[in-house]
mmCIF file of C-alpha atoms in Angstrom:
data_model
loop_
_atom_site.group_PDB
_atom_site.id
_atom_site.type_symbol
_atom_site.label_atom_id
_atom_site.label_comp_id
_atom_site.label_asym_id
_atom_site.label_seq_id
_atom_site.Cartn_x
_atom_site.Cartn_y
_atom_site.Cartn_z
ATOM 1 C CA UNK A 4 0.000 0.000 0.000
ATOM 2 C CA UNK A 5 2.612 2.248 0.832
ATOM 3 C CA UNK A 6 4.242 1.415 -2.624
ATOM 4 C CA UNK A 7 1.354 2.143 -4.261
ATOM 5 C CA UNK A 8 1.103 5.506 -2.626
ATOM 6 C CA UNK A 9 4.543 6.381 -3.416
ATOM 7 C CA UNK A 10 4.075 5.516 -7.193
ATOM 8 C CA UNK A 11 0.937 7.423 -7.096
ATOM 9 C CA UNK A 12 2.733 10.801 -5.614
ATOM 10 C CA UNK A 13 5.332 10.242 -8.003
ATOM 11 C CA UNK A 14 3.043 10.393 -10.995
ATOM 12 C CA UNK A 15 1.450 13.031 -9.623
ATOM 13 C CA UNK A 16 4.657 15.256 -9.164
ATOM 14 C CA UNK A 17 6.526 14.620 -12.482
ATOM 15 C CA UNK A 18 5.606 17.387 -14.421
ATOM 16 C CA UNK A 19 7.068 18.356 -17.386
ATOM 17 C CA UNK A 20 10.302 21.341 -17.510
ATOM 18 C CA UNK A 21 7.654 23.837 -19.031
ATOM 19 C CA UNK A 22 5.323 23.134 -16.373
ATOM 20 C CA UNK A 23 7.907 23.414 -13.715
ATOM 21 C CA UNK A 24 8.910 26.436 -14.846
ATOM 22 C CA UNK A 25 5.742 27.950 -14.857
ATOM 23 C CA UNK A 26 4.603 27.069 -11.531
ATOM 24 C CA UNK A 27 7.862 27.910 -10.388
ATOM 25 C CA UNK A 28 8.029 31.773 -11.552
ATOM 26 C CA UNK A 29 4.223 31.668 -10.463
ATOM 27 C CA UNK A 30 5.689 31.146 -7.304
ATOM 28 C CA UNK A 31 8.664 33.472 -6.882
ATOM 29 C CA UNK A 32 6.580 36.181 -8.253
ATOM 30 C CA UNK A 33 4.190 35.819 -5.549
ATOM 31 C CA UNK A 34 6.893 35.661 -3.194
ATOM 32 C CA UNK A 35 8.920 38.936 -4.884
ATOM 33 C CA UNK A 36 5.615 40.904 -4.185
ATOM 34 C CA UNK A 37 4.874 39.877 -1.031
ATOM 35 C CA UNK A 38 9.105 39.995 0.628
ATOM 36 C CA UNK A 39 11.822 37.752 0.435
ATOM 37 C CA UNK A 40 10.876 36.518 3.888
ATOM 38 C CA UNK A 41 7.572 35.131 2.586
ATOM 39 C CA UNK A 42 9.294 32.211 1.155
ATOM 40 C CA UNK A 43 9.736 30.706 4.478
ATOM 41 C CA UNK A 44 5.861 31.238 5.204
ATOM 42 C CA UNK A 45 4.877 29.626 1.390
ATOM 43 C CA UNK A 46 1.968 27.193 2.138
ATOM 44 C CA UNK A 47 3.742 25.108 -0.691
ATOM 45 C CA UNK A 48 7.049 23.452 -0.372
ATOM 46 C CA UNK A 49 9.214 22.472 -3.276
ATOM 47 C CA UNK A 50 11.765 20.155 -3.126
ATOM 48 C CA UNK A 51 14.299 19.318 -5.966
ATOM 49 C CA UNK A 52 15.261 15.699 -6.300
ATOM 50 C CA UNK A 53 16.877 13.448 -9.214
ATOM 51 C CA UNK A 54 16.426 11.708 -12.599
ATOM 52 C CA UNK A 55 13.323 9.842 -12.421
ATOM 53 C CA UNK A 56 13.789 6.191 -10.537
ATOM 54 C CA UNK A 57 17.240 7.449 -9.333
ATOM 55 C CA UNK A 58 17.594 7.090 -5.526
ATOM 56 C CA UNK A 59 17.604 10.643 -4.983
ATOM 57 C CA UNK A 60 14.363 10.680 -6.495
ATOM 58 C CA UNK A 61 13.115 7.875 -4.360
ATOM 59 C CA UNK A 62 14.330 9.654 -0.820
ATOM 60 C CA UNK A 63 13.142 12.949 -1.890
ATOM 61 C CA UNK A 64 9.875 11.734 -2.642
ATOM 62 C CA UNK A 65 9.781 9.240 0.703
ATOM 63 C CA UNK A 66 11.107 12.544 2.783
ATOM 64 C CA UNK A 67 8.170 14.837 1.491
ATOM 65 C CA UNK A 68 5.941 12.546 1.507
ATOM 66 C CA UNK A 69 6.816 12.141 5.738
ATOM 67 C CA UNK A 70 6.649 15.505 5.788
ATOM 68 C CA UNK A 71 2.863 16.597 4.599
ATOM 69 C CA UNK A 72 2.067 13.523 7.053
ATOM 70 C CA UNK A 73 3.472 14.596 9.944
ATOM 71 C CA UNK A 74 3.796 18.648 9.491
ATOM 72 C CA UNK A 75 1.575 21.586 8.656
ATOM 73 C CA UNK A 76 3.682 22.406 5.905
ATOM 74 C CA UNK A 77 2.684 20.878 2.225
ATOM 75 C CA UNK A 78 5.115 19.962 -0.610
ATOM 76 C CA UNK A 79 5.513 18.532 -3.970
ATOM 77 C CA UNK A 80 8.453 17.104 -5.539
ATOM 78 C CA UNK A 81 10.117 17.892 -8.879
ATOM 79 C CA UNK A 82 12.091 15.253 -10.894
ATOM 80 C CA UNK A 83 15.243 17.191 -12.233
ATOM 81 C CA UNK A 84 18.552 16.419 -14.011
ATOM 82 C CA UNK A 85 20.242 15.779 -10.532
ATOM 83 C CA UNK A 86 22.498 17.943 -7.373
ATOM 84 C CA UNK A 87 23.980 20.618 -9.764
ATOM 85 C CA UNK A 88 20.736 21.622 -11.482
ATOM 86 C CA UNK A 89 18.887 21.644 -7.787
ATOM 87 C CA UNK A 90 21.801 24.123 -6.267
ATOM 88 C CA UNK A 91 21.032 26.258 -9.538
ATOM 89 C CA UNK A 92 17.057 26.232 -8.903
ATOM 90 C CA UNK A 93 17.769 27.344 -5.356
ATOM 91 C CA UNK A 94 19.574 29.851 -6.335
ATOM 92 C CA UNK A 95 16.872 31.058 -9.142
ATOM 93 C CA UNK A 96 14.480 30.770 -5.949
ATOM 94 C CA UNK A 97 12.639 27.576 -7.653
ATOM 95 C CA UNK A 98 13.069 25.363 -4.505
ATOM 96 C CA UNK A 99 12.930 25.419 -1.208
ATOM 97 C CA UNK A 100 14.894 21.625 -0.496
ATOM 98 C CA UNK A 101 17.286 20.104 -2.647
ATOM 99 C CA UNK A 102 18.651 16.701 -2.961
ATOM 100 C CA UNK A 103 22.605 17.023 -2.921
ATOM 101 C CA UNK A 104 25.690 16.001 -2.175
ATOM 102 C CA UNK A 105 28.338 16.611 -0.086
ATOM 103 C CA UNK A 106 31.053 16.498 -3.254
ATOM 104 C CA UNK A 107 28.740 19.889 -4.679
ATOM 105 C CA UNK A 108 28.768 22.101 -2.074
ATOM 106 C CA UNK A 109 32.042 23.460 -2.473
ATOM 107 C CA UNK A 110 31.914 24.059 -6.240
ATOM 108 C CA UNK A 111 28.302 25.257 -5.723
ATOM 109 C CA UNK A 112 29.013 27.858 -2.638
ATOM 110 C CA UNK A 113 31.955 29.230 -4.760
ATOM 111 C CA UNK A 114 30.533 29.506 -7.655
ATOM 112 C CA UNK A 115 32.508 27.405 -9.821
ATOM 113 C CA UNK A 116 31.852 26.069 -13.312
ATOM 114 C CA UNK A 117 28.797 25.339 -13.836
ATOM 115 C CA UNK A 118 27.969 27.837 -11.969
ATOM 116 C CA UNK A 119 27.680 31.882 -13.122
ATOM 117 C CA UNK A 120 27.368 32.699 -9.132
ATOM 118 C CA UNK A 121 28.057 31.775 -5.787
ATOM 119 C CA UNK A 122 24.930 29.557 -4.088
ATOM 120 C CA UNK A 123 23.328 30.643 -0.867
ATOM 121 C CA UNK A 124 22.169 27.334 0.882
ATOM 122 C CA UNK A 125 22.123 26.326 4.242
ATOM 123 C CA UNK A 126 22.451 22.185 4.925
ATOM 124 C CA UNK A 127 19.661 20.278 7.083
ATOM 125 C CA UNK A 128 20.802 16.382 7.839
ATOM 126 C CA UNK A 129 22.609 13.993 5.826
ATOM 127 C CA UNK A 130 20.745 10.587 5.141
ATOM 128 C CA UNK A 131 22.903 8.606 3.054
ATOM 129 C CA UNK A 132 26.335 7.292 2.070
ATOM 130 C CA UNK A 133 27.474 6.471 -1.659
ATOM 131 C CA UNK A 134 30.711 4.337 -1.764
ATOM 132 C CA UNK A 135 32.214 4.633 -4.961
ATOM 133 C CA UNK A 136 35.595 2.249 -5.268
ATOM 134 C CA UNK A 137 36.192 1.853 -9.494
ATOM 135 C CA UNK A 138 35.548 -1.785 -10.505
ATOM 136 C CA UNK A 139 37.529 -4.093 -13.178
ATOM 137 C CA UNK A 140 36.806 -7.364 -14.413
ATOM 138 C CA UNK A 141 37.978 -9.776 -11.824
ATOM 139 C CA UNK A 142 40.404 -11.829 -15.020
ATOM 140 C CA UNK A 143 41.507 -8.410 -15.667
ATOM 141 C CA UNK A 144 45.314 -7.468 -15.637
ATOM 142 C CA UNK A 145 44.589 -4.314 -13.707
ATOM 143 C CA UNK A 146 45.702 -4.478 -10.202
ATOM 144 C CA UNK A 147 45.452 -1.072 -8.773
ATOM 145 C CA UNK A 148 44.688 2.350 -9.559
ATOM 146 C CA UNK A 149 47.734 3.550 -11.261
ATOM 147 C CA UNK A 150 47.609 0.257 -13.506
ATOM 148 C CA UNK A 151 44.159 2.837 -14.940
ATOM 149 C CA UNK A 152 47.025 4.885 -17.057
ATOM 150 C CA UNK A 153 46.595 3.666 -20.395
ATOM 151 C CA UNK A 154 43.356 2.305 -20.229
ATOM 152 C CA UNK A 155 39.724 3.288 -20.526
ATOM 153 C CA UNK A 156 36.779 4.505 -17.743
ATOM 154 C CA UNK A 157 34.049 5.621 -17.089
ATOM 155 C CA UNK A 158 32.059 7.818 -14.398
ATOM 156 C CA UNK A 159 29.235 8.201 -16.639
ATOM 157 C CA UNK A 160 28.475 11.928 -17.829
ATOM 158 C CA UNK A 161 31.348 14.538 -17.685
ATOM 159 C CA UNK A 162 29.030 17.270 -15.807
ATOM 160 C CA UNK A 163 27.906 14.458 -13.588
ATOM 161 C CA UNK A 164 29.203 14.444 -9.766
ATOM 162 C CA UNK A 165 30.922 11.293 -10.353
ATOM 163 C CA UNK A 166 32.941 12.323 -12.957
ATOM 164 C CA UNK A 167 34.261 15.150 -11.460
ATOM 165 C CA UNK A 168 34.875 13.289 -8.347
ATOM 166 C CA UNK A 169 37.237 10.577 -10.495
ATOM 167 C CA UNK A 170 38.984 13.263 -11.975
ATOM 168 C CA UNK A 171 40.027 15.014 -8.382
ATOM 169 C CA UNK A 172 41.264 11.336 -7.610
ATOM 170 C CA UNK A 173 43.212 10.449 -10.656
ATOM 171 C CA UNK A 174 44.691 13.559 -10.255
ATOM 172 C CA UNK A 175 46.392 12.930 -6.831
ATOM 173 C CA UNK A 176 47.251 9.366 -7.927
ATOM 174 C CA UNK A 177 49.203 11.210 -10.608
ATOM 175 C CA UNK A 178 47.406 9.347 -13.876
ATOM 176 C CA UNK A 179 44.611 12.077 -14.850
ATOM 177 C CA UNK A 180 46.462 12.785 -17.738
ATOM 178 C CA UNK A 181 46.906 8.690 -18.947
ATOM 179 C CA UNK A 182 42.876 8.075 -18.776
ATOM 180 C CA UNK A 183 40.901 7.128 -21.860
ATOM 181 C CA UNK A 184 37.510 8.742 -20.838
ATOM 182 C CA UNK A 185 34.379 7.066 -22.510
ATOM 183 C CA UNK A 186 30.990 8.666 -21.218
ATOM 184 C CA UNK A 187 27.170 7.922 -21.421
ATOM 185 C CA UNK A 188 24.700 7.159 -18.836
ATOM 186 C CA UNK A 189 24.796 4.707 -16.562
ATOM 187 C CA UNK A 190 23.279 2.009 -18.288
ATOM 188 C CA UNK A 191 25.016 2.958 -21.202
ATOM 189 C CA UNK A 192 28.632 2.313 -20.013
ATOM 190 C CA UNK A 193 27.708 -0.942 -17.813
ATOM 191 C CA UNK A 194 26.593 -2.628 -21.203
ATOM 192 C CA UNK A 195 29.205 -1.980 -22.397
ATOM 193 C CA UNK A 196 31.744 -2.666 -19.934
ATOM 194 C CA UNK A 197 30.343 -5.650 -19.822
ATOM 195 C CA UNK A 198 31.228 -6.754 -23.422
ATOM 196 C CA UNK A 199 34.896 -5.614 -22.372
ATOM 197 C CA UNK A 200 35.159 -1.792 -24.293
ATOM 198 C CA UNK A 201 35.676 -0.192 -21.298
ATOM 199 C CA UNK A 202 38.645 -1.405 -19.102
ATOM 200 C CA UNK A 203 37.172 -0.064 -16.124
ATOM 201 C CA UNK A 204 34.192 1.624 -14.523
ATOM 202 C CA UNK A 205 32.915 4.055 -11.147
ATOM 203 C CA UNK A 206 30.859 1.490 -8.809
ATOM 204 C CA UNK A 207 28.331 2.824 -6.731
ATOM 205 C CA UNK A 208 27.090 1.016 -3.455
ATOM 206 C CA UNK A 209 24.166 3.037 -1.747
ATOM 207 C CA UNK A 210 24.989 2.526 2.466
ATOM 208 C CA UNK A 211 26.870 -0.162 0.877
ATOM 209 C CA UNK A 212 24.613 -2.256 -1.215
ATOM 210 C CA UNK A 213 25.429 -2.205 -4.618
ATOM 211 C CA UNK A 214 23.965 -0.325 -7.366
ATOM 212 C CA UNK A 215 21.372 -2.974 -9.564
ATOM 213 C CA UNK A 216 23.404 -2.508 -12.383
ATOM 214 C CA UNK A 217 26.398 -4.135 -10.797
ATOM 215 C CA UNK A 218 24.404 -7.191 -9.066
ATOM 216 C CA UNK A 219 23.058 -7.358 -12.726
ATOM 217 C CA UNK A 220 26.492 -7.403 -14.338
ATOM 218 C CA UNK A 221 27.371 -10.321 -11.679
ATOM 219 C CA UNK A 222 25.199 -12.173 -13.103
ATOM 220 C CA UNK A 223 27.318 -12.654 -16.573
ATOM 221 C CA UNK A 224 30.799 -12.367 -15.276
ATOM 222 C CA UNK A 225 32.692 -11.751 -11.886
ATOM 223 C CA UNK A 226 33.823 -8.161 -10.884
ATOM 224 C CA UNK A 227 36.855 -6.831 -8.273
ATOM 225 C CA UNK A 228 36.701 -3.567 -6.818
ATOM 226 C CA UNK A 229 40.451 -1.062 -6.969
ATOM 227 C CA UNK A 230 41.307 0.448 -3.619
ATOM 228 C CA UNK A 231 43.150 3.867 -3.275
ATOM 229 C CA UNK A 232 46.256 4.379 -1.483
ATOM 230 C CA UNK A 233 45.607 6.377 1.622
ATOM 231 C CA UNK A 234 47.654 9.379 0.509
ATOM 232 C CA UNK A 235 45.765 9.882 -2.289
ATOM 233 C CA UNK A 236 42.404 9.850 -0.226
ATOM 234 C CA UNK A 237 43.509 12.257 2.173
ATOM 235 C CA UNK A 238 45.345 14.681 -1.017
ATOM 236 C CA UNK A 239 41.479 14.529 -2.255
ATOM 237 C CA UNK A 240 39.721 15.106 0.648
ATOM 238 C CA UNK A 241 41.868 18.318 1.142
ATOM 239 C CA UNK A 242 40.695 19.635 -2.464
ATOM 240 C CA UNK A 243 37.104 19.267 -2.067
ATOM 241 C CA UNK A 244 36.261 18.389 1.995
ATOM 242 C CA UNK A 245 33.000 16.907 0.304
ATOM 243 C CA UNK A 246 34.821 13.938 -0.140
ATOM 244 C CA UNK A 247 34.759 10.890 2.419
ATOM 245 C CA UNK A 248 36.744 7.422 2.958
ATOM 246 C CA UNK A 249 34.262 4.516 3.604
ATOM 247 C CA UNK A 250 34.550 0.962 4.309
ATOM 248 C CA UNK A 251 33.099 -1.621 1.888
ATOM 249 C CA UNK A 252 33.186 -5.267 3.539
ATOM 250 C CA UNK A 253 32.093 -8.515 2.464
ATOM 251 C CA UNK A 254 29.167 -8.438 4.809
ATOM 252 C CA UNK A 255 28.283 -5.218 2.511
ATOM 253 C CA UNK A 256 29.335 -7.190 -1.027
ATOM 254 C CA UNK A 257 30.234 -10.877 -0.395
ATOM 255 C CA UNK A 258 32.301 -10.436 -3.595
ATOM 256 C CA UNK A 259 35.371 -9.339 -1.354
ATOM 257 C CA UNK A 260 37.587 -11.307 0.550
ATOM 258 C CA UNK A 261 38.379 -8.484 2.946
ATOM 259 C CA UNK A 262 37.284 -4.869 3.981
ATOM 260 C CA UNK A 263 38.462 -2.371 1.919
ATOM 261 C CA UNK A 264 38.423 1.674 1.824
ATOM 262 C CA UNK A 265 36.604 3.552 -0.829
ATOM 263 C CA UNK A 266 36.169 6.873 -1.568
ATOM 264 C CA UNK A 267 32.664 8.194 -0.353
ATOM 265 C CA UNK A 268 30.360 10.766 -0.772
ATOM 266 C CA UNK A 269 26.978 11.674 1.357
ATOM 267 C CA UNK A 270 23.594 12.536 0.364
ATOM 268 C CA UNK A 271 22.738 15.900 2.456
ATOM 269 C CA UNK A 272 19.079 17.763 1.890
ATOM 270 C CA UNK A 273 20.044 21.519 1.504
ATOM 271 C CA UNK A 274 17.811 24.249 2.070
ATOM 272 C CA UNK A 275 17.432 28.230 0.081
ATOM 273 C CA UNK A 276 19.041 30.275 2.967
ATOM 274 C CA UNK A 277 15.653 31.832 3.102
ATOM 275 C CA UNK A 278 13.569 28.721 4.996
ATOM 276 C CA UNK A 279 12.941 29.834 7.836
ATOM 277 C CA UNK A 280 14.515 28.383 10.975
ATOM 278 C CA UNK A 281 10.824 26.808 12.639
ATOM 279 C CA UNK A 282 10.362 25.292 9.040
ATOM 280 C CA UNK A 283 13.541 24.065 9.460
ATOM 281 C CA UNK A 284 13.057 22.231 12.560
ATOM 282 C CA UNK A 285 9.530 21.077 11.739
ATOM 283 C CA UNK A 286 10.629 19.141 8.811
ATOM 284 C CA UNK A 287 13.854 17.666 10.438
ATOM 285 C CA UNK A 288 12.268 16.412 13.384
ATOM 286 C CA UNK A 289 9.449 15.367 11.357
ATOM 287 C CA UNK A 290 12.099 12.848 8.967
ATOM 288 C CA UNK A 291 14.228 11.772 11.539
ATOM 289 C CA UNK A 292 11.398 10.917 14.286
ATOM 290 C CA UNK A 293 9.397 8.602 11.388
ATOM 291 C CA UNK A 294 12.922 7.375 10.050
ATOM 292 C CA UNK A 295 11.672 3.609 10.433
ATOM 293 C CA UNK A 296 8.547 4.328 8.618
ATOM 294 C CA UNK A 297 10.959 6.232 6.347
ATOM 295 C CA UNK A 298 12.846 3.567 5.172
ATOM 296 C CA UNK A 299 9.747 1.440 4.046
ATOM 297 C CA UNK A 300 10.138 3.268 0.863
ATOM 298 C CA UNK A 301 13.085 1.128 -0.281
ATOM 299 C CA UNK A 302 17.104 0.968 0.460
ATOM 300 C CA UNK A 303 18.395 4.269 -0.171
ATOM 301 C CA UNK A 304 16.632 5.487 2.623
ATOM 302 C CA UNK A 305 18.121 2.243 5.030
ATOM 303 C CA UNK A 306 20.944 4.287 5.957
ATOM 304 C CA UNK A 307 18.830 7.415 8.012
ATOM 305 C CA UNK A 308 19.100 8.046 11.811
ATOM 306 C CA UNK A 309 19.876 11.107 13.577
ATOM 307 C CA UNK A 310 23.447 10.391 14.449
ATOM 308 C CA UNK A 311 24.663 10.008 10.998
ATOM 309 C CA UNK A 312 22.444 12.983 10.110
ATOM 310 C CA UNK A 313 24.451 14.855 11.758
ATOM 311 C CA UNK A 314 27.802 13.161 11.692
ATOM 312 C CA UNK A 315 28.174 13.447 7.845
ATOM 313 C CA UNK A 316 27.999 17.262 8.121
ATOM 314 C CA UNK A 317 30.212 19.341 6.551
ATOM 315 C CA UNK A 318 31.455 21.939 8.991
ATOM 316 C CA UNK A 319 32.702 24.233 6.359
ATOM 317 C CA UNK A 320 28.961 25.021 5.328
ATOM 318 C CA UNK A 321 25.922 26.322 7.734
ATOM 319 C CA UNK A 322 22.901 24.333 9.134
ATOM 320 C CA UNK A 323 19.520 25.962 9.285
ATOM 321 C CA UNK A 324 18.784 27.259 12.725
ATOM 322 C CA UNK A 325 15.791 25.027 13.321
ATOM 323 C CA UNK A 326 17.860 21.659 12.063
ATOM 324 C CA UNK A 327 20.639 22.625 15.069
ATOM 325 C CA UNK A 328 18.073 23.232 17.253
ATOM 326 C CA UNK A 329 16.676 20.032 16.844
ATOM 327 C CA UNK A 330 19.592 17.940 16.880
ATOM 328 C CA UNK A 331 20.936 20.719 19.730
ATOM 329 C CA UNK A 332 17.764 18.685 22.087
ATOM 330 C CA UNK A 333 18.442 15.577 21.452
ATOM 331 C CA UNK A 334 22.158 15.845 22.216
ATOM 332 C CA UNK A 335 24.230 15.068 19.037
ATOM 333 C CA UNK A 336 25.243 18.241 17.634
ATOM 334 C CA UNK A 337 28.595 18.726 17.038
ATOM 335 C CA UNK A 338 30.312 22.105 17.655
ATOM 336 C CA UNK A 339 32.720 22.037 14.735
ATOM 337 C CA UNK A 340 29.330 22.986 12.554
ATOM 338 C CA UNK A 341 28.285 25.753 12.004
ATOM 339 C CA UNK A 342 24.601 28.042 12.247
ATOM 340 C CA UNK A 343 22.806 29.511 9.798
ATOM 341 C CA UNK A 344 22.154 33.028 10.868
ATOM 342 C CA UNK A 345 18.504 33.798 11.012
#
């Protein structure tokens, strides 16, 4: 039943870009005549989430979903392109909650490429972990990471999150230069990786359960995951402090043999600076109190309770008032973070 619910909110909420767009300037029009403060006070909550099916798309719509259940406040979900596109919509004042990551936030707050601008957004809670070690054919002769130089891989798209994140890493392993990039979606470059034109390829294992398309792959042929040196973790982490080390074990992937460390990156809901501090802590208590109903809605979502919501923070970026005060009363916050000024 829940399912069913879910799949009928979803159809529901996937408009079309021109129909998004319309309600959207609707929206900030009303809000431009009224005060910027009014956005905090908009009976209607938007929140940004991910290609259609994508997990993002599937906690968005789980998290909103808790939310008109359990608060005052009402919201529908929009199916975008994925994290960058939802940091430029908050910035255009087309969202109120985003779906990101904690790889964006520096490239978004600066105002990096894509970006025109720097992005005003203030983080809520964290509810999930991507590991993301690079995976090779088990029969293949690649061994380690700087065995990559010379051959071909693939991150998917090269806007996409993951690519850019593969590039910061090759970089400090000293073989950016050596890769043979091949790009498409997902799907795309896991066919074909799995006829053997693409040496290698970024895995992704959501609170460490592997993406579909991998358990699919090990279906036809059997797959070994690369491990980064250490130095080249930490050398990343210090470019963009969006990016994590995990631990992938064999209780995780019974493929390995042994624990090993991956890079990692979190899923983190951000919030337009503008939402206002008692929003704020309406709609975090209201997710993180219901968390087991939360994760009904599938895997992605296994991975949310408050102390990780909290502890995969970045403290380089502020927290809306009303999340800190929440987390503030029930004892976890951690002073190294920082408040959003209200």
């Amino acid at each position: 039943m829940m399912k069913q619910r879910l799949d009928e909110k979803s159809n529901s909420t996937n408009l079309g870009r021109r129909r998004f767009m319309a309600q959207a300037g609707s929206a900030v029009g009303l809000l431009a005549a009224s005060g910027g403060s009014a956005l905090a006070q908009a009976p209607q909550i938007r929140w940004g989430s991910a290609n259609l099916g994508s997990s993002g798309y599937v906690i968005l719509e789980a998290m909103s979903h808790i939310s008109n259940k359990y608060t005052e406040t009402k919201s529908s979900v929009f199916a975008t392109t994925g994290t960058l596109e939802n940091f430029s919509l908050m910035r255009s004042d087309e969202l109120e909650f985003s779906h990101t990551t904690s790889f964006d936030w520096m490239v978004a707050t600066r105002g990096d490429k894509p970006f025109t601008a720097p992005v005003r957004a203030n983080q809520m809670f964290a509810y999930v972990q991507w590991l993301v070690p690079p995976l090779v054919n088990a029969n293949s002769d690649i061994k380690t990471v700087a065995d990559l130089a010379g051959r071909s891989y693939s991150a998917s798209k090269p806007a996409g999150g993951s690519t850019q994140l593969s590039r910061i890493l090759f970089q400090e392993a000293g073989i950016l230069d050596d890769i043979k990039w091949v790009y498409g979606s997902f799907s795309d470059i896991y066919d074909s990786f799995s006829v053997g034109n693409i040496d290698c390829v970024y895995g992704v294992f959501t609170n460490g359960t592997p993406l579909g398309l991998i358990t699919q792959l090990e279906l036809t042929m059997e797959l070994r995951a690369l491990e980064y040196p250490q130095a080249v973790l930490d050398a990343a982490m210090k470019t963009n402090p969006g990016i994590q080390v995990g631990q992938l074990t064999p209780n995780d992937w019974p493929t390995l043999d042994r624990p090993i460390r991956t890079p990692a990156m979190t899923g983190i809901l951000g919030a337009d600076d503008r939402v206002s501090a008692e929003t704020g802590y309406d709609i975090t208590k209201a997710v993180l109190e219901n968390a087991e109903e939360l994760k009904q809605y599938g895997l992605p979502l296994a991975g949310v309770n408050p102390q990780d919501a909290v502890r995969n923070l970045l403290p380089a970026y502020p927290v809306n008032a009303g999340a800190a005060q929440y987390f503030k009363e029930l004892g976890i916050w951690r002073e190294e973070l920082t408040i959003a000024a209200t």
